Short mmCIF file of C-alpha atoms in Angstrom, two decimals:
data_model
loop_
_atom_site.label_atom_id
_atom_site.label_comp_id
_atom_site.label_asym_id
_atom_site.label_seq_id
_atom_site.Cartn_x
_atom_site.Cartn_y
_atom_site.Cartn_z
CA MET C 1 -206.14 36.02 -27.96
CA ILE C 2 -209.76 35.50 -29.22
CA ILE C 3 -209.23 36.51 -32.91
CA SER C 4 -206.46 33.99 -33.06
CA THR C 5 -208.86 31.33 -32.02
CA ILE C 6 -211.25 32.18 -34.01
CA ALA C 7 -208.83 32.14 -37.05
CA PHE C 8 -207.48 28.92 -35.94
CA TYR C 9 -210.89 27.09 -35.93
CA LEU C 10 -211.58 28.71 -39.39
CA PHE C 11 -208.25 27.60 -40.92
CA ALA C 12 -208.85 24.20 -39.57
CA ALA C 13 -212.45 23.49 -40.58
CA MET C 14 -211.68 24.93 -43.91
CA THR C 15 -208.59 22.55 -44.40
CA ILE C 16 -210.54 19.75 -43.52
CA ALA C 17 -213.76 20.52 -45.38
CA SER C 18 -211.65 21.07 -48.57
CA ALA C 19 -209.63 17.63 -48.14
CA PHE C 20 -213.07 16.18 -48.21
CA MET C 21 -213.98 17.89 -50.91
CA VAL C 22 -210.86 16.58 -53.05
CA ILE C 23 -211.89 13.01 -52.61
CA SER C 24 -215.73 13.69 -53.19
CA ALA C 25 -215.68 16.26 -56.12
CA LYS C 26 -217.06 14.93 -59.28
CA ASN C 27 -214.50 16.34 -61.54
CA PRO C 28 -210.96 15.95 -60.98
CA VAL C 29 -210.14 19.59 -62.20
CA HIS C 30 -212.47 20.53 -59.45
CA SER C 31 -210.37 18.47 -56.97
CA VAL C 32 -206.95 19.78 -57.81
CA LEU C 33 -208.68 23.35 -57.03
CA TYR C 34 -209.94 22.10 -53.36
CA LEU C 35 -206.68 20.72 -52.87
CA ILE C 36 -204.99 24.06 -53.24
CA LEU C 37 -207.31 25.52 -51.00
CA ALA C 38 -206.42 22.79 -48.51
CA PHE C 39 -202.56 23.89 -49.05
CA PHE C 40 -203.22 27.40 -48.34
CA ASN C 41 -204.99 26.90 -45.37
CA SER C 42 -202.64 24.93 -43.94
CA ALA C 43 -200.16 27.74 -44.88
CA ALA C 44 -202.60 30.03 -42.83
CA LEU C 45 -202.10 27.39 -39.90
CA PHE C 46 -198.45 27.76 -40.12
CA VAL C 47 -198.67 31.31 -40.17
CA LEU C 48 -200.59 31.38 -36.79
CA LEU C 49 -197.93 29.15 -35.29
CA GLY C 50 -195.34 31.61 -35.98
CA ALA C 51 -193.84 29.52 -38.65
CA GLU C 52 -193.99 32.05 -41.28
CA PHE C 53 -191.11 31.00 -43.40
CA LEU C 54 -192.80 27.28 -43.72
CA ALA C 55 -196.21 28.90 -44.60
CA MET C 56 -194.17 30.81 -47.55
CA ILE C 57 -192.42 27.51 -48.65
CA LEU C 58 -195.68 25.55 -48.69
CA VAL C 59 -197.20 28.06 -50.71
CA VAL C 60 -194.21 28.28 -53.21
CA VAL C 61 -193.46 24.43 -53.51
CA TYR C 62 -197.07 22.90 -53.41
CA VAL C 63 -199.32 25.58 -54.64
CA GLY C 64 -196.88 27.31 -57.02
CA ALA C 65 -195.11 24.17 -58.51
CA VAL C 66 -196.69 20.86 -57.91
CA ALA C 67 -200.30 21.46 -58.04
CA VAL C 68 -199.85 23.72 -61.24
CA LEU C 69 -198.59 20.48 -62.77
CA PHE C 70 -201.21 18.41 -61.05
CA LEU C 71 -203.69 20.68 -62.69
CA PHE C 72 -201.62 20.90 -65.94
CA VAL C 73 -202.17 17.10 -66.11
CA VAL C 74 -205.56 16.56 -65.01
CA MET C 75 -206.93 19.04 -67.48
CA MET C 76 -205.57 17.31 -70.65
CA LEU C 77 -206.71 13.73 -69.12
CA ASP C 78 -209.54 12.50 -71.10
CA ILE C 79 -211.83 10.78 -68.09
CA ASN C 80 -215.07 9.56 -68.50
CA PHE C 81 -216.41 10.53 -64.99
CA ALA C 82 -219.29 7.95 -64.73
CA GLU C 83 -216.98 5.38 -65.55
CA LEU C 84 -214.57 6.54 -62.77
CA ARG C 85 -217.51 6.77 -60.06
CA GLN C 86 -218.59 3.41 -60.27
CA GLY C 87 -215.55 1.91 -58.44
CA PHE C 88 -216.29 4.25 -55.56
CA LEU C 89 -218.16 1.97 -53.33
CA GLN C 90 -215.97 -1.18 -54.10
CA TYR C 91 -212.84 0.49 -52.92
CA LEU C 92 -214.54 1.86 -49.69
CA PRO C 93 -213.38 -0.63 -47.42
CA ILE C 94 -209.92 -0.67 -48.28
CA GLY C 95 -209.75 3.16 -48.33
CA GLY C 96 -211.33 2.98 -45.02
CA LEU C 97 -209.24 0.78 -43.68
CA VAL C 98 -206.04 2.92 -44.66
CA GLY C 99 -207.78 6.07 -43.18
CA LEU C 100 -208.59 3.91 -39.96
CA ILE C 101 -204.66 3.07 -39.50
CA LEU C 102 -203.64 6.56 -40.03
CA LEU C 103 -205.97 7.77 -37.61
CA ILE C 104 -204.89 5.29 -35.16
CA GLU C 105 -200.97 6.24 -35.69
CA LEU C 106 -201.65 9.82 -35.45
CA ILE C 107 -203.69 9.66 -32.09
CA LEU C 108 -200.69 7.30 -30.75
CA VAL C 109 -198.21 9.80 -31.85
CA VAL C 110 -200.05 12.89 -30.50
CA SER C 111 -201.49 11.44 -27.42
CA GLY C 112 -197.64 11.06 -26.33
CA TRP C 113 -198.22 7.39 -25.61
CA ALA C 114 -195.03 6.55 -27.52
CA LEU C 115 -192.86 9.07 -26.26
CA SER C 116 -189.88 7.50 -24.20
CA PRO C 117 -188.12 10.01 -21.97
CA ASP C 118 -184.93 9.94 -24.19
CA ALA C 119 -186.98 10.67 -27.40
CA ILE C 120 -188.32 13.96 -25.04
CA ARG C 121 -184.76 14.75 -24.08
CA VAL C 122 -183.55 14.77 -27.62
CA GLY C 123 -186.38 16.79 -29.02
CA ALA C 124 -185.75 19.47 -26.29
CA GLU C 125 -182.00 19.23 -27.12
CA THR C 126 -182.85 19.84 -31.08
CA ALA C 127 -185.50 22.72 -30.53
CA PRO C 128 -184.04 26.11 -31.73
CA VAL C 129 -183.56 28.43 -28.71
CA VAL C 130 -186.26 30.94 -28.36
CA SER C 131 -184.28 34.25 -29.48
CA ASP C 132 -184.82 37.00 -31.54
CA LEU C 133 -183.80 35.29 -34.47
CA THR C 134 -186.28 35.14 -37.21
CA ASN C 135 -187.62 31.59 -37.76
CA THR C 136 -185.67 31.48 -41.15
CA GLU C 137 -182.26 31.83 -39.41
CA GLN C 138 -183.35 29.29 -36.87
CA LEU C 139 -184.07 26.88 -39.62
CA GLY C 140 -180.78 27.43 -41.15
CA HIS C 141 -178.99 26.92 -37.71
CA VAL C 142 -180.08 23.65 -37.45
CA ILE C 143 -180.36 22.37 -41.03
CA TYR C 144 -176.86 23.41 -42.07
CA THR C 145 -175.11 22.16 -38.70
CA LYS C 146 -176.63 19.22 -36.93
CA TYR C 147 -178.66 17.87 -39.70
CA ALA C 148 -176.40 18.94 -42.54
CA TYR C 149 -175.62 15.28 -44.05
CA LEU C 150 -179.53 14.55 -43.89
CA PHE C 151 -180.06 17.54 -45.50
CA GLN C 152 -177.60 16.76 -48.28
CA ILE C 153 -178.80 13.12 -48.54
CA ALA C 154 -182.37 14.49 -49.17
CA GLY C 155 -181.37 16.70 -52.09
CA MET C 156 -179.37 13.39 -53.47
CA ILE C 157 -182.58 11.45 -53.31
CA LEU C 158 -184.56 14.06 -55.05
CA LEU C 159 -181.80 14.46 -57.71
CA VAL C 160 -181.83 10.52 -58.28
CA ALA C 161 -185.52 10.98 -58.70
CA MET C 162 -185.05 13.71 -60.89
CA ILE C 163 -182.67 11.83 -62.87
CA GLY C 164 -184.80 8.65 -63.30
CA ALA C 165 -187.48 10.47 -64.21
CA ILE C 166 -185.92 11.93 -67.13
CA VAL C 167 -184.39 8.82 -68.13
CA LEU C 168 -187.67 6.89 -68.25
CA THR C 169 -189.42 9.41 -70.42
CA ASN C 170 -186.50 10.57 -72.53
CA ARG C 171 -186.68 8.78 -75.79
CA GLN C 172 -184.58 9.77 -79.08
CA ARG C 173 -187.05 10.23 -81.96
CA ALA C 174 -185.83 9.90 -85.74
CA GLY C 175 -186.19 13.00 -87.98
CA VAL C 176 -186.79 15.71 -85.51
CA ARG C 177 -185.64 19.02 -86.69
CA ARG C 178 -183.82 21.01 -84.06
CA GLN C 179 -182.84 24.44 -84.21
CA ASN C 180 -179.01 25.00 -83.62
CA ILE C 181 -178.56 28.31 -82.73
CA ALA C 182 -174.90 28.65 -82.41
CA LYS C 183 -174.69 27.07 -85.91
CA GLN C 184 -176.87 29.53 -87.25
CA VAL C 185 -174.83 32.62 -85.57
CA TYR C 186 -171.81 31.45 -87.15
CA ARG C 187 -172.83 30.90 -90.65
CA ARG C 188 -171.55 33.27 -92.86
CA PRO C 189 -172.96 34.84 -96.33
CA GLU C 190 -169.80 33.05 -98.03
CA GLU C 191 -170.81 29.71 -97.14
CA SER C 192 -174.73 29.87 -97.60
CA MET C 193 -175.04 32.30 -100.55
CA ALA C 194 -173.62 31.90 -104.03
CA VAL C 195 -173.80 34.61 -106.81
CA ARG C 196 -174.69 32.61 -110.18
CA LYS C 197 -174.94 34.12 -113.40
CA VAL C 198 -178.08 32.93 -115.13
CA GLU C 199 -178.59 32.75 -118.65
CA PRO C 200 -181.55 33.99 -120.20
CA GLY C 201 -184.24 31.23 -120.63
CA GLN C 202 -181.92 28.77 -118.78
CA GLY C 203 -182.67 29.13 -114.78
CA VAL C 204 -180.40 28.19 -112.50
CA MET V 1 -217.21 48.07 -25.48
CA VAL V 2 -214.72 50.59 -25.44
CA GLU V 3 -212.01 47.97 -25.40
CA PHE V 4 -213.47 46.33 -28.38
CA TRP V 5 -213.28 49.29 -29.99
CA ASP V 6 -209.90 49.99 -29.15
CA VAL V 7 -208.20 46.35 -29.63
CA TYR V 8 -210.28 45.32 -32.62
CA LEU V 9 -212.24 47.77 -34.32
CA LEU V 10 -210.01 50.97 -34.55
CA PRO V 11 -206.86 48.91 -35.68
CA ALA V 12 -208.88 47.30 -38.26
CA LEU V 13 -210.30 50.62 -39.60
CA ILE V 14 -206.64 51.86 -39.74
CA ILE V 15 -205.75 49.16 -41.96
CA VAL V 16 -208.67 49.41 -44.13
CA GLY V 17 -207.40 52.94 -44.57
CA GLN V 18 -204.13 51.98 -45.60
CA ILE V 19 -205.00 49.48 -48.18
CA LEU V 20 -207.06 52.12 -49.50
CA LEU V 21 -204.28 54.65 -49.53
CA ILE V 22 -202.35 51.77 -51.51
CA VAL V 23 -205.25 50.00 -53.75
CA VAL V 24 -206.60 53.55 -55.18
CA PRO V 25 -203.18 55.35 -56.29
CA LEU V 26 -202.46 51.93 -57.59
CA LEU V 27 -205.59 51.69 -60.00
CA VAL V 28 -204.97 55.27 -61.02
CA ALA V 29 -201.29 54.12 -62.20
CA VAL V 30 -202.61 51.20 -63.87
CA ALA V 31 -205.15 53.17 -65.76
CA TYR V 32 -202.18 55.64 -66.67
CA LEU V 33 -199.66 53.10 -67.64
CA THR V 34 -201.99 52.24 -70.49
CA LEU V 35 -201.81 55.63 -71.74
CA TYR V 36 -198.29 55.77 -71.10
CA GLU V 37 -197.94 52.55 -72.87
CA ARG V 38 -199.64 53.89 -75.98
CA LYS V 39 -198.17 57.47 -76.06
CA VAL V 40 -194.29 55.56 -75.65
CA MET V 41 -195.08 53.19 -78.34
CA ALA V 42 -196.69 55.93 -80.37
CA VAL V 43 -193.57 58.19 -80.60
CA MET V 44 -191.43 55.11 -80.94
CA GLN V 45 -193.56 54.40 -84.16
CA LEU V 46 -193.94 58.21 -85.26
CA ARG V 47 -197.55 58.61 -84.67
CA LYS V 48 -199.46 60.58 -82.38
CA GLY V 49 -201.28 58.23 -79.92
CA PRO V 50 -204.33 58.90 -78.09
CA ASN V 51 -204.91 62.91 -78.13
CA VAL V 52 -208.73 63.12 -78.73
CA VAL V 53 -210.01 62.31 -75.41
CA GLY V 54 -209.07 65.33 -73.14
CA PRO V 55 -206.14 67.22 -73.40
CA PHE V 56 -203.20 65.37 -74.56
CA GLY V 57 -205.61 62.43 -74.49
CA LEU V 58 -205.52 62.10 -70.60
CA LEU V 59 -208.94 61.25 -70.43
CA GLN V 60 -208.36 58.25 -72.77
CA PRO V 61 -208.03 55.70 -69.96
CA LEU V 62 -211.16 56.72 -68.10
CA ALA V 63 -213.13 56.76 -71.36
CA ASP V 64 -211.75 52.82 -72.23
CA GLY V 65 -212.64 52.12 -68.83
CA ALA V 66 -216.12 53.09 -68.87
CA LYS V 67 -216.65 51.73 -72.30
CA LEU V 68 -215.57 47.90 -70.83
CA PHE V 69 -217.96 48.88 -67.92
CA PHE V 70 -221.00 49.34 -70.05
CA LYS V 71 -220.62 46.24 -72.04
CA GLU V 72 -222.63 43.13 -71.57
CA THR V 73 -220.57 39.92 -69.77
CA VAL V 74 -220.91 36.92 -72.13
CA VAL V 75 -220.56 33.48 -70.66
CA PRO V 76 -220.27 30.77 -73.10
CA THR V 77 -222.71 27.92 -72.82
CA GLY V 78 -220.31 25.13 -72.53
CA ALA V 79 -218.14 27.20 -69.96
CA ASN V 80 -217.99 26.15 -66.34
CA LYS V 81 -219.74 29.44 -65.16
CA VAL V 82 -218.51 29.62 -61.39
CA LEU V 83 -214.86 29.31 -62.63
CA PHE V 84 -214.80 31.36 -65.76
CA LEU V 85 -215.83 34.32 -63.61
CA VAL V 86 -213.31 33.38 -60.48
CA ALA V 87 -210.54 33.32 -62.76
CA PRO V 88 -210.35 37.18 -63.80
CA MET V 89 -211.18 37.92 -60.03
CA LEU V 90 -207.99 35.87 -59.06
CA THR V 91 -205.99 37.23 -61.30
CA PHE V 92 -206.76 40.79 -60.26
CA ILE V 93 -207.01 39.89 -56.48
CA LEU V 94 -203.48 38.40 -56.65
CA SER V 95 -202.03 41.36 -58.49
CA LEU V 96 -203.21 43.45 -55.47
CA ILE V 97 -202.42 41.22 -52.24
CA ALA V 98 -198.44 41.33 -53.20
CA TRP V 99 -198.61 45.04 -52.45
CA ALA V 100 -199.01 44.65 -49.09
CA VAL V 101 -195.25 44.36 -48.29
CA ILE V 102 -193.42 46.77 -50.63
CA PRO V 103 -192.14 49.53 -49.06
CA PHE V 104 -192.52 53.03 -50.60
CA ASP V 105 -190.29 54.70 -48.29
CA GLU V 106 -188.59 53.79 -44.95
CA GLY V 107 -191.59 52.52 -42.92
CA MET V 108 -194.37 53.06 -45.49
CA VAL V 109 -195.03 49.61 -45.64
CA LEU V 110 -198.46 48.11 -44.90
CA ALA V 111 -196.84 44.39 -43.73
CA ASN V 112 -193.15 44.48 -42.36
CA ILE V 113 -192.91 40.83 -42.66
CA ASN V 114 -189.75 38.69 -42.41
CA VAL V 115 -190.19 36.67 -45.12
CA GLY V 116 -191.27 39.74 -47.33
CA VAL V 117 -189.46 38.25 -50.31
CA LEU V 118 -190.73 34.94 -50.24
CA TYR V 119 -194.38 36.21 -49.77
CA LEU V 120 -193.59 38.09 -53.13
CA PHE V 121 -192.39 35.12 -54.77
CA ALA V 122 -195.31 32.96 -53.82
CA ILE V 123 -197.77 35.46 -54.99
CA SER V 124 -195.93 35.87 -58.23
CA SER V 125 -196.27 32.02 -58.66
CA LEU V 126 -200.06 32.19 -57.76
CA GLY V 127 -200.57 34.24 -60.78
CA VAL V 128 -200.45 31.24 -63.18
CA TYR V 129 -203.66 29.98 -62.13
CA GLY V 130 -206.04 32.95 -63.10
CA ILE V 131 -204.81 32.13 -66.49
CA ILE V 132 -204.80 28.38 -66.64
CA VAL V 133 -208.49 28.44 -64.79
CA ALA V 134 -209.64 30.95 -67.17
CA GLY V 135 -208.47 28.87 -70.12
CA TRP V 136 -209.74 25.61 -68.84
CA ALA V 137 -212.95 27.01 -67.63
CA SER V 138 -213.92 28.87 -71.15
CA ASN V 139 -213.94 25.26 -72.56
CA SER V 140 -212.92 26.53 -76.03
CA ARG V 141 -209.65 25.68 -77.97
CA TYR V 142 -207.45 28.71 -78.16
CA PRO V 143 -208.02 29.61 -74.72
CA PHE V 144 -206.84 26.30 -73.24
CA LEU V 145 -203.72 26.18 -75.54
CA GLY V 146 -203.17 29.60 -74.36
CA ALA V 147 -203.05 28.48 -70.75
CA LEU V 148 -201.24 25.47 -71.39
CA ARG V 149 -198.67 27.51 -72.88
CA SER V 150 -198.96 30.25 -70.23
CA ALA V 151 -198.55 27.40 -67.12
CA ALA V 152 -195.52 25.90 -68.68
CA GLN V 153 -193.64 29.41 -69.77
CA MET V 154 -194.39 31.09 -65.88
CA VAL V 155 -193.43 27.76 -64.09
CA SER V 156 -190.11 27.91 -66.20
CA TYR V 157 -189.30 31.25 -65.32
CA GLU V 158 -190.00 31.00 -62.23
CA VAL V 159 -186.96 28.80 -61.38
CA SER V 160 -184.64 31.22 -62.45
CA ILE V 161 -186.40 34.20 -60.70
CA GLY V 162 -186.33 32.38 -57.75
CA PHE V 163 -182.36 31.55 -58.10
CA VAL V 164 -181.85 35.59 -58.83
CA ILE V 165 -183.69 36.27 -55.48
CA VAL V 166 -181.54 33.83 -53.52
CA THR V 167 -178.19 35.94 -54.51
CA VAL V 168 -179.69 39.19 -53.78
CA LEU V 169 -180.49 37.42 -50.08
CA LEU V 170 -177.19 36.14 -49.86
CA CYS V 171 -175.55 39.53 -50.52
CA ALA V 172 -178.02 41.37 -48.43
CA GLY V 173 -178.50 38.77 -45.26
CA THR V 174 -182.21 39.35 -44.95
CA MET V 175 -185.43 38.12 -46.52
CA ASN V 176 -187.31 41.50 -44.84
CA LEU V 177 -187.68 44.11 -47.81
CA THR V 178 -187.09 47.14 -46.06
CA GLY V 179 -183.91 45.09 -44.86
CA ILE V 180 -182.88 44.55 -48.45
CA VAL V 181 -183.18 48.24 -49.58
CA LEU V 182 -181.18 49.58 -46.35
CA SER V 183 -178.56 46.63 -47.32
CA GLN V 184 -177.94 49.04 -50.53
CA LYS V 185 -177.67 52.43 -48.52
CA GLY V 186 -173.91 53.38 -48.56
CA SER V 187 -171.54 56.55 -49.28
CA LEU V 188 -171.50 55.74 -52.96
CA GLY V 189 -174.93 56.21 -53.37
CA LEU V 190 -175.80 54.52 -56.84
CA LEU V 191 -172.91 52.29 -56.91
CA ASN V 192 -173.90 50.71 -53.73
CA TRP V 193 -177.36 49.42 -55.21
CA TRP V 194 -177.35 45.28 -56.05
CA PHE V 195 -177.35 45.77 -59.76
CA ILE V 196 -173.69 46.96 -60.25
CA PRO V 197 -172.31 43.80 -58.57
CA LEU V 198 -174.91 41.18 -59.31
CA PHE V 199 -175.59 43.05 -63.20
CA PRO V 200 -175.94 39.56 -64.99
CA MET V 201 -178.54 38.54 -62.59
CA PHE V 202 -180.29 42.17 -62.77
CA ILE V 203 -180.45 40.99 -66.65
CA ILE V 204 -181.85 37.65 -66.12
CA PHE V 205 -184.07 38.99 -63.56
CA PHE V 206 -185.63 41.66 -65.81
CA VAL V 207 -186.00 39.23 -68.78
CA SER V 208 -187.50 36.62 -66.58
CA ILE V 209 -190.23 39.24 -65.12
CA LEU V 210 -191.26 39.85 -68.99
CA ALA V 211 -192.02 36.35 -69.33
CA GLU V 212 -193.71 36.13 -65.57
CA THR V 213 -196.04 38.69 -66.80
CA ASN V 214 -196.52 37.49 -70.32
CA ARG V 215 -195.23 40.52 -72.03
CA HIS V 216 -193.64 41.25 -75.25
CA PRO V 217 -191.45 39.11 -76.28
CA PHE V 218 -192.71 36.71 -74.40
CA ASP V 219 -196.73 37.19 -74.69
CA LEU V 220 -197.17 33.44 -76.38
CA PRO V 221 -200.26 32.94 -73.87
CA GLU V 222 -202.14 35.44 -75.92
CA ALA V 223 -200.13 35.21 -79.41
CA GLU V 224 -203.30 37.00 -81.44
CA ALA V 225 -201.63 35.77 -84.67
CA GLU V 226 -202.09 31.95 -83.70
CA LEU V 227 -204.18 32.03 -80.48
CA VAL V 228 -207.01 34.89 -81.55
CA ALA V 229 -206.15 36.32 -77.93
CA GLY V 230 -204.99 33.18 -75.90
CA TYR V 231 -206.91 32.95 -72.68
CA GLN V 232 -209.01 35.60 -72.86
CA THR V 233 -210.62 35.11 -76.24
CA GLU V 234 -213.96 34.04 -74.56
CA TYR V 235 -213.92 37.41 -72.11
CA SER V 236 -215.72 40.13 -72.49
CA SER V 237 -216.93 43.57 -70.49
CA MET V 238 -215.82 43.71 -66.87
CA ALA V 239 -214.50 40.11 -66.71
CA PHE V 240 -211.49 41.01 -69.48
CA ALA V 241 -211.02 44.38 -67.91
CA LEU V 242 -209.99 42.45 -64.65
CA PHE V 243 -207.36 40.45 -66.88
CA PHE V 244 -206.45 43.95 -68.19
CA LEU V 245 -206.24 45.72 -64.85
CA GLY V 246 -203.99 42.56 -63.16
CA GLU V 247 -201.66 42.25 -65.96
CA TYR V 248 -200.98 45.98 -65.81
CA ALA V 249 -200.63 46.06 -61.95
CA ASN V 250 -198.31 42.94 -62.35
CA MET V 251 -196.20 44.89 -64.41
CA ILE V 252 -196.09 47.61 -61.69
CA LEU V 253 -195.79 45.14 -58.96
CA MET V 254 -192.54 43.11 -60.91
CA SER V 255 -190.95 46.78 -61.79
CA GLY V 256 -191.36 47.58 -57.63
CA ILE V 257 -189.84 44.08 -56.89
CA CYS V 258 -187.11 44.80 -59.34
CA THR V 259 -186.49 48.09 -57.88
CA VAL V 260 -186.18 47.01 -54.64
CA LEU V 261 -184.13 44.08 -54.95
CA PHE V 262 -181.46 45.84 -57.57
CA LEU V 263 -182.26 49.57 -57.89
CA GLY V 264 -181.90 50.65 -54.09
CA GLY V 265 -185.95 50.97 -53.54
CA TRP V 266 -186.43 54.57 -52.15
CA LEU V 267 -183.03 55.51 -51.92
CA PRO V 268 -181.33 58.45 -53.84
CA PRO V 269 -178.90 58.03 -56.45
CA ALA V 270 -176.43 59.98 -54.49
CA ASP V 271 -176.08 61.62 -51.05
CA TRP V 272 -176.17 65.22 -52.02
CA ALA V 273 -178.57 67.64 -50.64
CA ILE V 274 -180.85 68.44 -53.89
CA PHE V 275 -181.41 64.62 -54.31
CA THR V 276 -181.95 63.74 -50.33
CA TRP V 277 -184.42 66.51 -50.23
CA ILE V 278 -187.08 64.74 -52.85
CA PRO V 279 -188.81 62.32 -50.96
CA GLY V 280 -188.36 58.67 -51.08
CA ILE V 281 -191.45 57.67 -52.56
CA ILE V 282 -190.73 60.12 -55.27
CA TRP V 283 -187.33 58.05 -56.51
CA PHE V 284 -189.32 54.73 -55.81
CA GLY V 285 -191.76 55.99 -58.10
CA ILE V 286 -189.06 57.37 -60.67
CA LYS V 287 -187.52 53.98 -60.65
CA VAL V 288 -190.65 51.96 -61.28
CA ALA V 289 -191.78 54.40 -64.23
CA LEU V 290 -188.03 53.90 -65.74
CA LEU V 291 -188.39 50.10 -65.86
CA LEU V 292 -191.82 50.28 -66.86
CA PHE V 293 -190.20 52.49 -70.08
CA VAL V 294 -188.19 49.44 -70.62
CA PHE V 295 -191.15 47.02 -70.98
CA ILE V 296 -193.01 49.43 -73.26
CA TRP V 297 -189.53 50.04 -75.27
CA VAL V 298 -189.12 46.02 -75.26
CA ARG V 299 -192.34 45.82 -76.82
CA ALA V 300 -192.07 48.38 -79.11
CA THR V 301 -188.64 46.91 -80.35
CA LEU V 302 -188.82 43.13 -80.57
CA PRO V 303 -190.67 40.21 -82.13
CA ARG V 304 -192.40 37.38 -80.28
CA TYR V 305 -190.57 34.56 -79.44
CA ARG V 306 -191.16 30.94 -80.53
CA TYR V 307 -192.31 28.65 -78.27
CA ASP V 308 -189.22 26.36 -78.66
CA GLN V 309 -186.97 29.48 -78.35
CA LEU V 310 -188.65 30.57 -75.00
CA MET V 311 -188.03 27.48 -73.19
CA ARG V 312 -184.71 26.80 -74.35
CA LEU V 313 -183.91 30.38 -72.98
CA GLY V 314 -185.48 29.63 -69.88
CA TRP V 315 -184.00 26.10 -69.17
CA LYS V 316 -181.01 25.68 -71.31
CA VAL V 317 -179.63 29.42 -70.66
CA PHE V 318 -180.95 31.24 -67.62
CA LEU V 319 -181.08 28.43 -65.11
CA PRO V 320 -178.02 26.95 -65.39
CA PHE V 321 -176.28 30.51 -65.15
CA SER V 322 -178.50 31.56 -62.44
CA LEU V 323 -177.43 28.39 -60.49
CA LEU V 324 -173.58 28.99 -61.47
CA TRP V 325 -173.58 32.66 -60.07
CA VAL V 326 -175.63 31.53 -56.99
CA VAL V 327 -172.58 29.38 -56.21
CA LEU V 328 -170.07 32.06 -57.13
CA THR V 329 -171.58 34.56 -55.09
CA ALA V 330 -171.92 32.12 -52.13
CA GLY V 331 -168.03 30.82 -52.68
CA PHE V 332 -167.23 34.55 -53.08
CA LEU V 333 -168.57 35.80 -50.09
CA VAL V 334 -167.49 32.78 -47.84
CA TYR V 335 -164.17 32.92 -48.97
CA PHE V 336 -163.68 36.64 -48.40
CA ASP V 337 -165.59 36.37 -45.27
CA MET V 338 -168.30 38.97 -46.33
CA ILE V 339 -171.12 37.37 -45.21
CA PRO V 340 -173.44 39.69 -43.62
CA ALA V 341 -174.14 38.69 -40.17
#
């Protein structure tokens, strides 16, 4: 029991510390690496909660894919770090305001101040029944039955975003020589070779 | 005090002991995999391979290790020192921690977790960080290019690996690796393993793990003709050795995953008495060694892919095909009411 309490405070403290380092690190690459550390510690918190499926998905999706692309982009950026730091104080009030609003909202939600009896009833209804099912199965039972349409809509939104990104960035350039593998495979010797009789001193 | 010993210290010591029981044989296996590779390649190319150090060259891996150990670690002046040294450790650690969930025999597993497959998938998708951090921290052109290539390559092939895993999960009905192996148990032996009904997915998975471990013919991150040695150009001594160990441990790991998912893990190929006498861990080892042989066979046979061909294969061939196969498998299982409970 005491071990899991210590583990919780360790992971929570690490999450907050690395989240702070994300915004305060001088080098953007270091920021991304701290972000990855924060993701990891949040995954560990999920494991402590017994939500191992969510923990693994967090690592697979955010650390394994999203953060790789972040790192990929940030590493190739040509940034003047000194220039980047100049605006820091200038934007501090706005950033602080946003942070403050988020903090207040979190406090309101967590302290249960906004929860009406109706909301509590609905929450209790949708909570998966505690049983010997693994939490992967429990999630599946809820997502694919009660929330099937919402789940599909979420998928459609992602699809639209993906197609939008492709449409916006795709441009046809002239003069690009592409390899057509099917064409190469179907090429016959008769079409591409010709036997010529070359006279001495003439050339082809 | 007695309670502290019983509840915390003793289990911790037992776990450390189990970890050592996995890691030490694994490192020996990695060392001898290098010899295995050199010997098999030598036979395929009509050479003798290492045969001077020890009988049949059996001490060659130890000599190589000792040589690397006594070399000087050179850190380039412009390198980011901390990340430069962290990258090889990261690669090495990631290749070791995945072994925690691999079942070597029934019940012979360090952590029998419910989401074993997802854990392996997560760890293997982290492998790219060692390489990309190494390439960036070296502050040099060739390593950086190698790292970028590798990041793109590993992200691309992970997608189809994910779909292959989903297909196996659909058929097995569990994410627990022991459960997946047990779902392949049946009176038909070999024919019950998933590589028969899911044969195309088995092939896709194998080709994808070649790309995922940066092995031939997809070893573009370290293509020596273009990039000197890719992301490991600036590394020497033990830092290089850790990359090397990590790469080979990853090969064994991926073969192990392939064995668990498709080749029936520790199960014998038939239910005959002579096969069931052999312990499961030996069967597991034989299957892994067989897959590793194919890794080496491919390396000795095929030329390296060009970068655009690699991307085409991943995104335009494997991804649509594996996606289609997931839909077909799911449809088949639903239509014939064969979904495992």
